[in-house]
Coordinates of C-alpha atoms and ligand atoms in Angstrom, one line a residue:
X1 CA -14.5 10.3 13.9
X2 CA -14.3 8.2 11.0
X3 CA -17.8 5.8 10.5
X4 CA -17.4 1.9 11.2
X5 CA -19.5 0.3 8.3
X6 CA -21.5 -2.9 9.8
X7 CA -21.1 -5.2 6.7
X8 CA -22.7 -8.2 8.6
X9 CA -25.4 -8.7 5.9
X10 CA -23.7 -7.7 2.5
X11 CA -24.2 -10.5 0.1
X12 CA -21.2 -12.3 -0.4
X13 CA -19.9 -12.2 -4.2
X14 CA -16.9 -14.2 -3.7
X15 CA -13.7 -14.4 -2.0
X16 CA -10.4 -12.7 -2.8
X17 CA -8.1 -15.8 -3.8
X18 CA -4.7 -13.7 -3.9
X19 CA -2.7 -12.5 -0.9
X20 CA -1.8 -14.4 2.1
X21 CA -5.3 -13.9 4.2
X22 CA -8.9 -14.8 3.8
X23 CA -11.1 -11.7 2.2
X24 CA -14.1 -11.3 0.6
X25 CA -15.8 -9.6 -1.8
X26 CA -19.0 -8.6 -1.0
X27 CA -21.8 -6.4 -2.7
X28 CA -23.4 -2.6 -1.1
X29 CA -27.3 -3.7 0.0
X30 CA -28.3 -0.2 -2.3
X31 CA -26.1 0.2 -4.9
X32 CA -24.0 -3.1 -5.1
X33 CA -20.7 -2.1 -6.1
X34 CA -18.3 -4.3 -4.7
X35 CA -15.8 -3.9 -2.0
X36 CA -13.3 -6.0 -0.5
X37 CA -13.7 -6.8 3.4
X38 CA -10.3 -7.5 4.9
X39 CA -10.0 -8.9 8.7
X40 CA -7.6 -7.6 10.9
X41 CA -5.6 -10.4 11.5
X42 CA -5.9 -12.0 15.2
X43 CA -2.2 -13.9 17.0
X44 CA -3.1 -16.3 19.4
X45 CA -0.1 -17.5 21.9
X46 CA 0.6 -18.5 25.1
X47 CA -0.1 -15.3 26.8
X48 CA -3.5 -14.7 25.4
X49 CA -4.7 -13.0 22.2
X50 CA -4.0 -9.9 20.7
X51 CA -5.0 -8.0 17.6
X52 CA -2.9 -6.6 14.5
X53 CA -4.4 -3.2 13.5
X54 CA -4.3 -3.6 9.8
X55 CA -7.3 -1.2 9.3
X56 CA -5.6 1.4 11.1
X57 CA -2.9 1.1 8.6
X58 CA -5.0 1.0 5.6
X59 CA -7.4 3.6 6.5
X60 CA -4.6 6.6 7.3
X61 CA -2.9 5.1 4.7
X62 CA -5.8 5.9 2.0
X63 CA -6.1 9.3 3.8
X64 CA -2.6 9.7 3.5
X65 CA -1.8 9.0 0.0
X66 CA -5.9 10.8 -1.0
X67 CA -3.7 13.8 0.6
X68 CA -0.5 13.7 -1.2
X69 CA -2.0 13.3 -4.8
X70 CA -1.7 9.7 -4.9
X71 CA -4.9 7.3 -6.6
X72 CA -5.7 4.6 -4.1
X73 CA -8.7 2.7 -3.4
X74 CA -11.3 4.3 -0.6
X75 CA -10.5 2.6 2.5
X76 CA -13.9 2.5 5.4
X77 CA -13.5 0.7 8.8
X78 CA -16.2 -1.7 8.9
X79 CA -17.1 -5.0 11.1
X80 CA -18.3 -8.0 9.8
X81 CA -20.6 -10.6 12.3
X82 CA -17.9 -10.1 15.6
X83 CA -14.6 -9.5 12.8
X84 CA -13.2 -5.5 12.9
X85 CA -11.5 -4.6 10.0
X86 CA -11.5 -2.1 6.9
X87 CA -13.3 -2.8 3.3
X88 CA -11.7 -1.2 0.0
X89 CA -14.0 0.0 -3.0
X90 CA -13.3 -2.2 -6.1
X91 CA -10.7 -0.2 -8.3
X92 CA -11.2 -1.7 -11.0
X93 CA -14.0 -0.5 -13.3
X94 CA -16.9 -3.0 -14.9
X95 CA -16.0 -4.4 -17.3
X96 CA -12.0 -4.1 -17.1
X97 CA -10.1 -6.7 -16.5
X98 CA -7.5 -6.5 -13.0
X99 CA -4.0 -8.4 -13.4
X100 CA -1.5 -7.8 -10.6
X101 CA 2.3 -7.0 -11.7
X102 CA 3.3 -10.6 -11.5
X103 CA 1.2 -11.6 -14.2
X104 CA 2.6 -8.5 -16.0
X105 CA 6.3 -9.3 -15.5
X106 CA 5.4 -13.1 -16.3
X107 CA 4.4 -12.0 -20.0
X108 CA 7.0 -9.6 -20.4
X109 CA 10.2 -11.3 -19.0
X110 CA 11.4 -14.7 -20.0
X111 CA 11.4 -17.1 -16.4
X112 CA 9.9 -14.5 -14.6
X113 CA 10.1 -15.9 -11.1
X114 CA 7.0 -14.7 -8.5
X115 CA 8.5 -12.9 -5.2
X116 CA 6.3 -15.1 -3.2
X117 CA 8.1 -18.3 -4.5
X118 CA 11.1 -19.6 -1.7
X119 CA 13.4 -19.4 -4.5
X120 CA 13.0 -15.4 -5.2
X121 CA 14.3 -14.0 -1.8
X122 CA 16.6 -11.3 -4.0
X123 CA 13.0 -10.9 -5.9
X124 CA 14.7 -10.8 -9.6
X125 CA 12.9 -9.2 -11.9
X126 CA 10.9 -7.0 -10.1
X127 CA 13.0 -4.1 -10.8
X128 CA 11.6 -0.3 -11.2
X129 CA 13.5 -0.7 -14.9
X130 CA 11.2 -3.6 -15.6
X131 CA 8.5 -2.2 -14.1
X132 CA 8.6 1.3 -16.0
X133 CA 9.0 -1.4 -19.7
X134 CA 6.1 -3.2 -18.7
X135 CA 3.8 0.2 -17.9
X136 CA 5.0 1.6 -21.6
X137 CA 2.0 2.6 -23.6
X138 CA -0.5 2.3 -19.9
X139 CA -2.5 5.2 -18.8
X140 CA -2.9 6.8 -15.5
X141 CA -5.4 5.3 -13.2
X142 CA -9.2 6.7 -14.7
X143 CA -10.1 9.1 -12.9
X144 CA -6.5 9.7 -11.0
X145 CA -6.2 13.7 -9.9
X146 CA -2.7 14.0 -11.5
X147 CA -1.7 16.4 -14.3
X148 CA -2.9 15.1 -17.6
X149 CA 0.8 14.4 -19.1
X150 CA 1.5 11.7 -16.8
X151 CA 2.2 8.2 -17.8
X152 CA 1.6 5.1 -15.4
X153 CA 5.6 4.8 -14.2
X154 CA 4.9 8.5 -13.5
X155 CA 2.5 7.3 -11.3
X156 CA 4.0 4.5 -10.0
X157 CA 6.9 6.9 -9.0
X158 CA 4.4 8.4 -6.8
X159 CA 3.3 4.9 -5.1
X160 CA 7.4 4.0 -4.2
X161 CA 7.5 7.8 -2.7
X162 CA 4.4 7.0 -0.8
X163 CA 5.7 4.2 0.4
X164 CA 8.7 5.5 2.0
X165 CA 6.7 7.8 3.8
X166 CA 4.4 5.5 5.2
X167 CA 6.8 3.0 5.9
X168 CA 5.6 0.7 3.5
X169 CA 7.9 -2.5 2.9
X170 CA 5.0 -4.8 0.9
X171 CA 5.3 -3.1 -2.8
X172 CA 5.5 -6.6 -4.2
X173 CA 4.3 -8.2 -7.6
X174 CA 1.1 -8.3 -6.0
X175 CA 0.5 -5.3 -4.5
X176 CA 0.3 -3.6 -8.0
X177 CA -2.0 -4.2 -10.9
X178 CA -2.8 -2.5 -14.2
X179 CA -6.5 -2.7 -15.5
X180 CA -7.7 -3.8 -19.1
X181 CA -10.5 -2.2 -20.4
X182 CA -12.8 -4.2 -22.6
X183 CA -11.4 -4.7 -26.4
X184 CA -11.6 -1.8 -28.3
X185 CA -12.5 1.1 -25.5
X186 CA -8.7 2.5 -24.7
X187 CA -5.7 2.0 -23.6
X188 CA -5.0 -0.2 -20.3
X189 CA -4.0 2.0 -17.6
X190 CA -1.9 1.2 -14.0
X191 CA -4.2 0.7 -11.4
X192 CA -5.0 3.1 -7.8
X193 CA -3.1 2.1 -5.3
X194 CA -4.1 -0.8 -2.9
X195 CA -2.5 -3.1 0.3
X196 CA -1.3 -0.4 2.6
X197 CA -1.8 -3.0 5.5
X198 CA 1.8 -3.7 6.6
X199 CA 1.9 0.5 6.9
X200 CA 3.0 2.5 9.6
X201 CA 4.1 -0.3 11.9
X202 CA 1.1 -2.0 12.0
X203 CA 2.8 -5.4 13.0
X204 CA 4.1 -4.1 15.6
X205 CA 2.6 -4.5 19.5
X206 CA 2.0 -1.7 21.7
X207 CA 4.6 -2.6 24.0
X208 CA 7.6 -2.7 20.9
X209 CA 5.8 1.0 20.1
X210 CA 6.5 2.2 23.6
X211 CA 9.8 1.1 23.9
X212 CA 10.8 2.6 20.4
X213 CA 8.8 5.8 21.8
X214 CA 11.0 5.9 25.0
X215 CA 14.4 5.3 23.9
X216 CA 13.9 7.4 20.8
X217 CA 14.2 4.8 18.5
X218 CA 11.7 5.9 15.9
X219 CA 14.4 7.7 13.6
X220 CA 16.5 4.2 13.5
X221 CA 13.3 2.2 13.1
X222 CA 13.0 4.2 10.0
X223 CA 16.2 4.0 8.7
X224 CA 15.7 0.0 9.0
X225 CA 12.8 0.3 6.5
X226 CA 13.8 -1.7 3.6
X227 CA 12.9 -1.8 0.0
X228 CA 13.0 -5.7 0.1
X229 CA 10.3 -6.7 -2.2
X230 CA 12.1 -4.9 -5.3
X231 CA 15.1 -6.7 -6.7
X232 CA 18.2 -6.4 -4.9
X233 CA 22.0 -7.8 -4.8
X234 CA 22.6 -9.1 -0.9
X235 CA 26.0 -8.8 -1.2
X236 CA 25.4 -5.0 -1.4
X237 CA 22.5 -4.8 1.3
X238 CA 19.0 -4.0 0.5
X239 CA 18.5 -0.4 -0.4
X240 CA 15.8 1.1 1.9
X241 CA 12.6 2.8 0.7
X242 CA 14.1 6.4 0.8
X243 CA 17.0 4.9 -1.5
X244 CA 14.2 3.1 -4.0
X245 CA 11.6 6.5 -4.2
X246 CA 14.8 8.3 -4.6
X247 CA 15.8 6.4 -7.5
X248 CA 12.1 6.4 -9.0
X249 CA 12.2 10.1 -9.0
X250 CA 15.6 10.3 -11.1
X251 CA 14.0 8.2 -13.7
X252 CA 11.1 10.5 -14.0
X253 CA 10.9 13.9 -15.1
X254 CA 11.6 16.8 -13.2
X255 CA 8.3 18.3 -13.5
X256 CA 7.1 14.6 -12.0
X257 CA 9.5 14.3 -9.2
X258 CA 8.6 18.2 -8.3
X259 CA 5.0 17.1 -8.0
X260 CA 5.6 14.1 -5.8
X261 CA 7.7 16.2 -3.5
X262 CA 5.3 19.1 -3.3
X263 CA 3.3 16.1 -2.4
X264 CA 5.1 14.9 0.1
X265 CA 5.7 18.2 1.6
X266 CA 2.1 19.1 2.1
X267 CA 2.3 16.3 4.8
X268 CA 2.9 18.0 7.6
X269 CA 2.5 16.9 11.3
X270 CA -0.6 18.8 11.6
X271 CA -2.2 17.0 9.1
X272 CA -1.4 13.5 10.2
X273 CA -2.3 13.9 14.0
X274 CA -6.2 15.9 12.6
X275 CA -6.1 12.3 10.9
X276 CA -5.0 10.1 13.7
X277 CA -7.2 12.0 16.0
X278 CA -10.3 10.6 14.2
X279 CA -9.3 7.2 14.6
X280 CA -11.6 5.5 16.9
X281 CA -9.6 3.4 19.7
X282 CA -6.5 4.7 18.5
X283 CA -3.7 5.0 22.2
X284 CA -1.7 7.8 22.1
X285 CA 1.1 5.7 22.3
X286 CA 0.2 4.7 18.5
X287 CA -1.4 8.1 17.2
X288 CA 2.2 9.6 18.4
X289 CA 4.5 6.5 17.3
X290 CA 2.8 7.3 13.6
X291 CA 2.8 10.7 13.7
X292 CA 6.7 10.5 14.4
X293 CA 7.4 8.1 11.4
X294 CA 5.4 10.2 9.2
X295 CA 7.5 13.1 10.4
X296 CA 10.9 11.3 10.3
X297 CA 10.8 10.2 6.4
X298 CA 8.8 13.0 5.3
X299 CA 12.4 14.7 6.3
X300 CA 13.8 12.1 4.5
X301 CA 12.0 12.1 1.2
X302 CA 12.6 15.8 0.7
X303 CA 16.2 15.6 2.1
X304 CA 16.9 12.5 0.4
X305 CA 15.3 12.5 -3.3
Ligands
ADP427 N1 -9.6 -1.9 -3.9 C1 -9.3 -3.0 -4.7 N2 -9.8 -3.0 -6.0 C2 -9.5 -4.0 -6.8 N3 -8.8 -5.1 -6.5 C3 -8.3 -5.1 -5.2 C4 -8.5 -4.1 -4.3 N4 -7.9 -4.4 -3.1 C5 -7.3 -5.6 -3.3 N5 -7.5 -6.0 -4.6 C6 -7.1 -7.3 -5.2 O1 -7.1 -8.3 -4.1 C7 -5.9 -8.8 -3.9 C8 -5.7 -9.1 -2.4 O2 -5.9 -7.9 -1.7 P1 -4.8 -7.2 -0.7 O3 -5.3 -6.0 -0.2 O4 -3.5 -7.2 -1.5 O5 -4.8 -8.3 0.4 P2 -3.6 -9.0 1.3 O6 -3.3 -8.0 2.4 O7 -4.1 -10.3 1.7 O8 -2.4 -9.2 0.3 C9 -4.9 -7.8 -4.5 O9 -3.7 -8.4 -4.9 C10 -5.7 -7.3 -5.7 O10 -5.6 -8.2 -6.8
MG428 MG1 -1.6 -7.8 -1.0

């Protein structure tokens, strides 16, 4: 089974301003590097209370993308006081500087409007042909386990194909960042991957999970997966995530896209249920609803791209 950290008594360092939901950073008792401790968020109603299971989402989804090549932070479930969630280890070496992809776009594109302004619904400007401009000249994450040719697009190729096979709709201008080094010690590079907590259905209640289970809706739950956080024209639909890491991996090399599909295919069922089955609390009902939408656009990735 995977560990639950007790963070209760990390020292606090400060809290995480960006993103919709409180987090904090706070600082390992022995060797203080810093990692983010994220909530699972809690819905109160009429009916009671009931809890979304981000961590399970960011947790498998670290595992997931660890497997398939892809850099991403380390993901740990932990509890904080009587708060379960997940912390993520600090991507972002001392000393370098983190700046999310809006405040990349911002200097690069004249009226760069944020996707979590009312006004950007169609989220123009963040396009994967601005996104591959604005990465020119970056690096690979340090320390990333891909061949030594590859650029940062090349890389962020690999996050969008990810992404469609977790299921992940929330790629947005914050849920990527490139890292500065300090002046005069390299180039700046894209950073790991981070944010994987609106994966694999986690918004979803047990109930919704069961009925998709029993009427075989998990295929067309898929299919529904949209690439809405990346610019798109309504009057054509939004393209869904298989569409988007398709087109990623025709703007890529071939030796790139080949890697990210081998990738993808060494996902195999077996491999997500020995990961689900360490889970602790995971129903069956949501170790098999995950297992089946890993399945389902795995199939789609490599029939699609
Ligand atoms: N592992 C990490 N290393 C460095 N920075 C991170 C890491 N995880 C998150 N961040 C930073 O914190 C911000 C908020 O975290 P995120 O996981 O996106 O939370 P939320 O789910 O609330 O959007 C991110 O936009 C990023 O700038
Ligand atoms: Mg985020």
């Amino acid at each position: 089974m995977f560990e639950t950290w007790d963070v209760s008594h990390w020292s606090l360092i400060r809290q995480e301003t960006i993103g919709a939901d409180e987090k904090y950073w706070l600082a390992h008792p022995t060797d203080g590097q810093p990692w983010l401790f994220k909530a699972n968020n809690i819905h109160e109603n009429a009916a009671g209370s009931w809890s979304q299971r981000e961590d399970f989402a960011e947790k498998l989804g670290g595992e997931l993308a660890t497997a398939m090549g892809i850099p991403c932070a380390r993901i740990e479930f932990a509890r904080r006081d009587d708060e379960l969630g997940c912390i993520s280890l600090n991507l972002c070496p001392e000393g370098w500087e983190l700046q999310t992809g809006v405040v990349v776009l911002d200097g690069l594109l004249e009226d760069y409007e944020p996707g979590y302004t009312a006004r950007n619904r169609v989220r123009r400007g963040h396009s994967l042909e601005n996104i591959r401009w604005a990465l020119e000249g970056y690096g690979p994450p340090p320390g990333a386990d891909v061949p030594s040719n590859f650029d940062a697009f090349d890389v962020f190729a690999g996050y969008v194909v990810f992404d469609a096979m977790v299921a992940n709709r929330d790629r947005h201008d914050e849920n990527w960042a490139v890292m500065r080094p300090p002046p005069g010690s390299g180039r700046p590079t894209l950073a790991g991957s981070f944010d994987h907590a609106r994966a694999l259905g986690s918004t979803l209640r047990e109930a919704k999970i069961t009925a998709l289970l029993q009427e075989e809706g998990v295929p067309k739950w898929c299919y529904r997966g949209t690439a809405w956080r990346f610019e798109h024209d309504p009057e054509h639909g939004c393209p869904t995530l298989v569409d988007i890491a398709s087109r990623a991996l025709r703007m890529v090399a071939p030796a790139v896209r080949d890697h990210w599909l081998g990738g993808v295919a060494d996902i195999t069922t077996t491999k997500v249920a020995s990961l689900t089955s360490r889970i602790p609390d995971m129903s069956v009902v949501v170790s098999t609803f995950i297992e089946q939408v890993v399945t389902t656009n795995r199939r789609r990735v490599l029939d699609g791209c």
